[in-house]
């Protein structure tokens, strides 16, 4: 029974990552794409790793999975933010004209 639950949770995580990848292809500019990847991959990988932790036959200890979840939770949003910030500083094209940064 727990193998079925862990498989369902891992499939849910894979679907979240797939939806995030669709956002990568469909969104028009780098800011929208980095938003989709930052949110979708963080949630999807956390759910996927949680499903791996629930799998009784995987042989993965709980501490390793918790460490991997924490590492993903910290690094993926930071990397997404840094890519968006660099894109802003390099004045990469946007899909609409931005408002003025300072009044």
Coordinates of N, CA and C in Angstrom, one line a residue:
X1 N 0.8 -1.2 0.0 CA 0.0 0.0 0.0 C 0.9 1.3 0.0
X2 N 1.9 1.2 0.8 CA 2.8 2.4 0.8 C 3.5 2.6 -0.5
X3 N 3.8 1.5 -1.2 CA 4.4 1.7 -2.5 C 3.5 2.4 -3.5
X4 N 2.2 2.1 -3.4 CA 1.2 2.8 -4.3 C 1.2 4.3 -4.0
X5 N 1.2 4.6 -2.7 CA 1.1 6.0 -2.2 C 2.4 6.8 -2.7
X6 N 3.5 6.1 -2.5 CA 4.7 6.8 -2.8 C 4.8 7.0 -4.4
X7 N 4.4 6.0 -5.1 CA 4.3 6.2 -6.6 C 3.4 7.3 -7.0
X8 N 2.2 7.4 -6.4 CA 1.3 8.5 -6.7 C 1.9 9.8 -6.4
X9 N 2.6 9.9 -5.2 CA 3.2 11.2 -4.9 C 4.3 11.6 -5.8
X10 N 5.1 10.6 -6.3 CA 6.2 10.9 -7.2 C 5.6 11.2 -8.6
X11 N 4.5 10.6 -9.0 CA 3.9 11.0 -10.3 C 3.4 12.4 -10.2
X12 N 2.8 12.8 -9.0 CA 2.3 14.2 -8.8 C 3.5 15.2 -8.9
X13 N 4.6 14.8 -8.3 CA 5.8 15.7 -8.4 C 6.3 15.8 -9.9
X14 N 6.3 14.7 -10.6 CA 6.7 14.7 -12.0 C 5.7 15.6 -12.8
X15 N 4.4 15.5 -12.5 CA 3.5 16.4 -13.2 C 3.7 17.9 -13.0
X16 N 4.0 18.2 -11.7 CA 4.3 19.6 -11.4 C 5.5 20.1 -12.2
X17 N 6.5 19.2 -12.2 CA 7.7 19.6 -13.0 C 7.4 19.7 -14.5
X18 N 6.6 18.9 -15.0 CA 6.2 18.9 -16.4 C 5.4 20.2 -16.7
X19 N 4.5 20.6 -15.8 CA 3.8 21.9 -16.0 C 4.7 23.0 -16.0
X20 N 5.7 23.0 -15.1 CA 6.7 24.0 -15.1 C 7.5 24.1 -16.4
X21 N 7.8 23.0 -17.0 CA 8.5 22.9 -18.2 C 7.7 23.5 -19.4
X22 N 6.4 23.2 -19.3 CA 5.5 23.8 -20.3 C 5.5 25.3 -20.2
X23 N 5.5 25.9 -18.9 CA 5.7 27.3 -18.7 C 7.0 27.8 -19.3
X24 N 8.0 27.0 -19.2 CA 9.3 27.5 -19.8 C 9.2 27.7 -21.3
X25 N 8.5 26.8 -22.0 CA 8.3 26.9 -23.4 C 7.3 28.0 -23.8
X26 N 6.2 28.1 -23.1 CA 5.1 29.0 -23.5 C 5.3 30.4 -23.1
X27 N 6.0 30.8 -22.0 CA 6.1 32.1 -21.6 C 7.0 32.9 -22.5
X28 N 6.7 34.3 -22.6 CA 7.4 35.0 -23.7 C 8.8 35.5 -23.3
X29 N 9.0 35.9 -22.1 CA 10.3 36.5 -21.8 C 11.0 35.7 -20.6
X30 N 12.2 36.2 -20.3 CA 13.1 35.5 -19.3 C 12.5 35.6 -17.9
X31 N 11.8 36.7 -17.6 CA 11.3 36.9 -16.3 C 10.1 36.0 -16.0
X32 N 9.2 35.9 -16.9 CA 8.1 34.9 -16.8 C 8.7 33.5 -16.7
X33 N 9.6 33.2 -17.5 CA 10.2 31.8 -17.5 C 10.9 31.5 -16.2
X34 N 11.7 32.4 -15.7 CA 12.4 32.2 -14.4 C 11.4 32.0 -13.3
X35 N 10.3 32.8 -13.4 CA 9.2 32.6 -12.3 C 8.6 31.2 -12.4
X36 N 8.3 30.8 -13.6 CA 7.7 29.4 -13.7 C 8.7 28.3 -13.2
X37 N 9.9 28.5 -13.6 CA 10.9 27.5 -13.2 C 11.2 27.5 -11.7
X38 N 11.3 28.7 -11.2 CA 11.6 28.8 -9.8 C 10.6 28.2 -8.9
X39 N 9.3 28.5 -9.2 CA 8.2 28.0 -8.4 C 7.9 26.5 -8.7
X40 N 7.8 26.2 -9.9 CA 7.5 24.8 -10.3 C 8.5 23.8 -10.0
X41 N 9.7 24.1 -10.2 CA 10.8 23.1 -9.9 C 11.0 22.9 -8.4
X42 N 10.9 24.0 -7.7 CA 11.0 23.9 -6.2 C 9.9 23.0 -5.7
X43 N 8.7 23.2 -6.0 CA 7.6 22.4 -5.5 C 7.6 21.0 -6.0
X44 N 7.9 20.9 -7.3 CA 7.9 19.6 -8.0 C 9.0 18.7 -7.4
X45 N 10.2 19.2 -7.3 CA 11.3 18.4 -6.8 C 11.1 18.0 -5.3
X46 N 10.5 18.9 -4.5 CA 10.2 18.6 -3.1 C 9.2 17.5 -3.0
X47 N 8.1 17.5 -3.8 CA 7.1 16.5 -3.8 C 7.7 15.2 -4.3
X48 N 8.5 15.2 -5.3 CA 9.1 14.0 -5.9 C 10.1 13.4 -4.9
X49 N 10.9 14.2 -4.2 CA 11.8 13.6 -3.2 C 11.0 13.1 -2.0
X50 N 9.9 13.8 -1.6 CA 9.0 13.2 -0.5 C 8.5 11.9 -0.9
X51 N 8.1 11.7 -2.2 CA 7.6 10.4 -2.6 C 8.7 9.4 -2.6
X52 N 9.9 9.7 -2.9 CA 11.0 8.8 -2.8 C 11.2 8.4 -1.3
X53 N 11.1 9.3 -0.4 CA 11.2 9.1 1.0 C 10.2 8.1 1.5
X54 N 9.0 8.2 0.9 CA 7.9 7.3 1.3 C 8.0 5.9 0.8
X55 N 8.8 5.7 -0.3 CA 9.0 4.4 -1.0 C 9.7 3.5 0.0
X56 N 9.1 2.3 0.3 CA 9.8 1.4 1.3 C 11.0 0.7 0.6
X57 N 11.0 0.5 -0.7 CA 12.0 -0.3 -1.4 C 13.2 0.6 -1.9
X58 N 13.1 1.9 -1.7 CA 14.2 2.7 -2.3 C 15.5 2.6 -1.5
X59 N 15.4 2.3 -0.2 CA 16.6 2.2 0.6 C 17.3 3.5 0.9
X60 N 16.6 4.6 0.7 CA 17.1 5.9 1.0 C 16.7 6.3 2.4
X61 N 17.7 6.8 3.2 CA 17.4 7.2 4.5 C 16.7 8.5 4.6
X62 N 15.9 8.7 5.6 CA 15.1 10.0 5.7 C 16.0 11.2 5.8
X63 N 17.1 11.1 6.5 CA 18.0 12.3 6.6 C 18.5 12.8 5.3
X64 N 18.9 11.8 4.4 CA 19.4 12.2 3.1 C 18.3 13.0 2.3
X65 N 17.1 12.5 2.3 CA 16.0 13.1 1.6 C 15.7 14.5 2.2
X66 N 15.6 14.6 3.5 CA 15.4 15.9 4.1 C 16.5 16.9 3.8
X67 N 17.7 16.4 3.7 CA 18.8 17.3 3.3 C 18.7 17.7 1.9
X68 N 18.3 16.8 1.0 CA 18.1 17.1 -0.4 C 16.9 18.1 -0.6
X69 N 15.9 17.9 0.1 CA 14.7 18.8 0.1 C 15.1 20.2 0.5
X70 N 15.8 20.3 1.6 CA 16.3 21.6 2.2 C 17.2 22.2 1.1
X71 N 18.1 21.5 0.6 CA 19.1 22.1 -0.4 C 18.3 22.6 -1.6
X72 N 17.3 21.9 -2.1 CA 16.5 22.3 -3.3 C 15.7 23.6 -2.9
X73 N 15.1 23.5 -1.7 CA 14.3 24.7 -1.2 C 15.1 25.9 -1.1
X74 N 16.4 25.8 -0.8 CA 17.2 27.0 -0.6 C 17.8 27.5 -2.0
X75 N 18.3 26.6 -2.7 CA 19.1 27.0 -3.9 C 18.3 27.3 -5.1
X76 N 17.2 26.6 -5.4 CA 16.5 26.9 -6.6 C 15.9 28.3 -6.7
X77 N 15.2 28.8 -5.6 CA 14.7 30.1 -5.7 C 15.8 31.2 -5.8
X78 N 16.9 30.9 -5.1 CA 18.0 31.9 -5.2 C 18.6 31.9 -6.6
X79 N 18.8 30.8 -7.2 CA 19.3 30.8 -8.6 C 18.3 31.4 -9.6
X80 N 17.0 31.2 -9.4 CA 16.0 31.9 -10.2 C 16.1 33.4 -10.1
X81 N 16.2 33.8 -8.8 CA 16.3 35.3 -8.6 C 17.5 35.9 -9.2
X82 N 18.6 35.2 -9.1 CA 19.9 35.7 -9.6 C 19.8 35.8 -11.2
X83 N 19.2 34.8 -11.8 CA 19.1 34.9 -13.2 C 18.2 36.0 -13.7
X84 N 17.1 36.2 -13.0 CA 16.2 37.3 -13.3 C 16.9 38.7 -13.1
X85 N 17.7 38.8 -12.0 CA 18.4 40.0 -11.7 C 19.4 40.3 -12.8
X86 N 20.1 39.3 -13.2 CA 21.1 39.5 -14.2 C 20.5 39.9 -15.6
X87 N 19.3 39.3 -15.8 CA 18.6 39.6 -17.1 C 18.1 41.1 -17.0
X88 N 17.7 41.5 -15.8 CA 17.3 42.9 -15.7 C 18.4 43.9 -15.9
X89 N 19.6 43.5 -15.3 CA 20.8 44.4 -15.4 C 21.3 44.5 -16.9
X90 N 21.1 43.4 -17.6 CA 21.6 43.3 -19.0 C 20.6 43.9 -20.0
X91 N 19.4 44.3 -19.5 CA 18.3 44.9 -20.3 C 17.9 43.9 -21.4
X92 N 17.7 42.7 -21.0 CA 17.2 41.7 -22.0 C 15.7 42.1 -22.4
X93 N 15.3 41.8 -23.6 CA 14.0 42.2 -24.1 C 12.9 41.6 -23.2
X94 N 11.9 42.4 -23.0 CA 10.7 42.0 -22.3 C 9.5 41.9 -23.2
X95 N 8.5 41.3 -22.7 CA 7.3 41.1 -23.6 C 6.4 42.3 -23.5
X96 N 6.6 43.2 -22.6 CA 5.8 44.5 -22.5 C 6.7 45.5 -22.0
X97 N 6.4 46.8 -22.2 CA 7.2 47.9 -21.7 C 7.0 48.0 -20.2
X98 N 8.1 48.0 -19.5 CA 8.0 48.1 -18.0 C 7.7 49.6 -17.6
X99 N 7.1 49.7 -16.4 CA 6.9 51.0 -15.8 C 8.3 51.5 -15.3
X100 N 8.3 52.8 -15.1 CA 9.6 53.4 -14.6 C 9.9 52.8 -13.2
X101 N 11.2 52.5 -13.0 CA 11.6 51.9 -11.7 C 11.5 52.9 -10.6
X102 N 11.8 54.2 -10.8 CA 11.8 55.2 -9.8 C 10.9 56.3 -10.2
X103 N 10.1 56.8 -9.3 CA 9.1 57.9 -9.7 C 9.8 59.2 -10.0

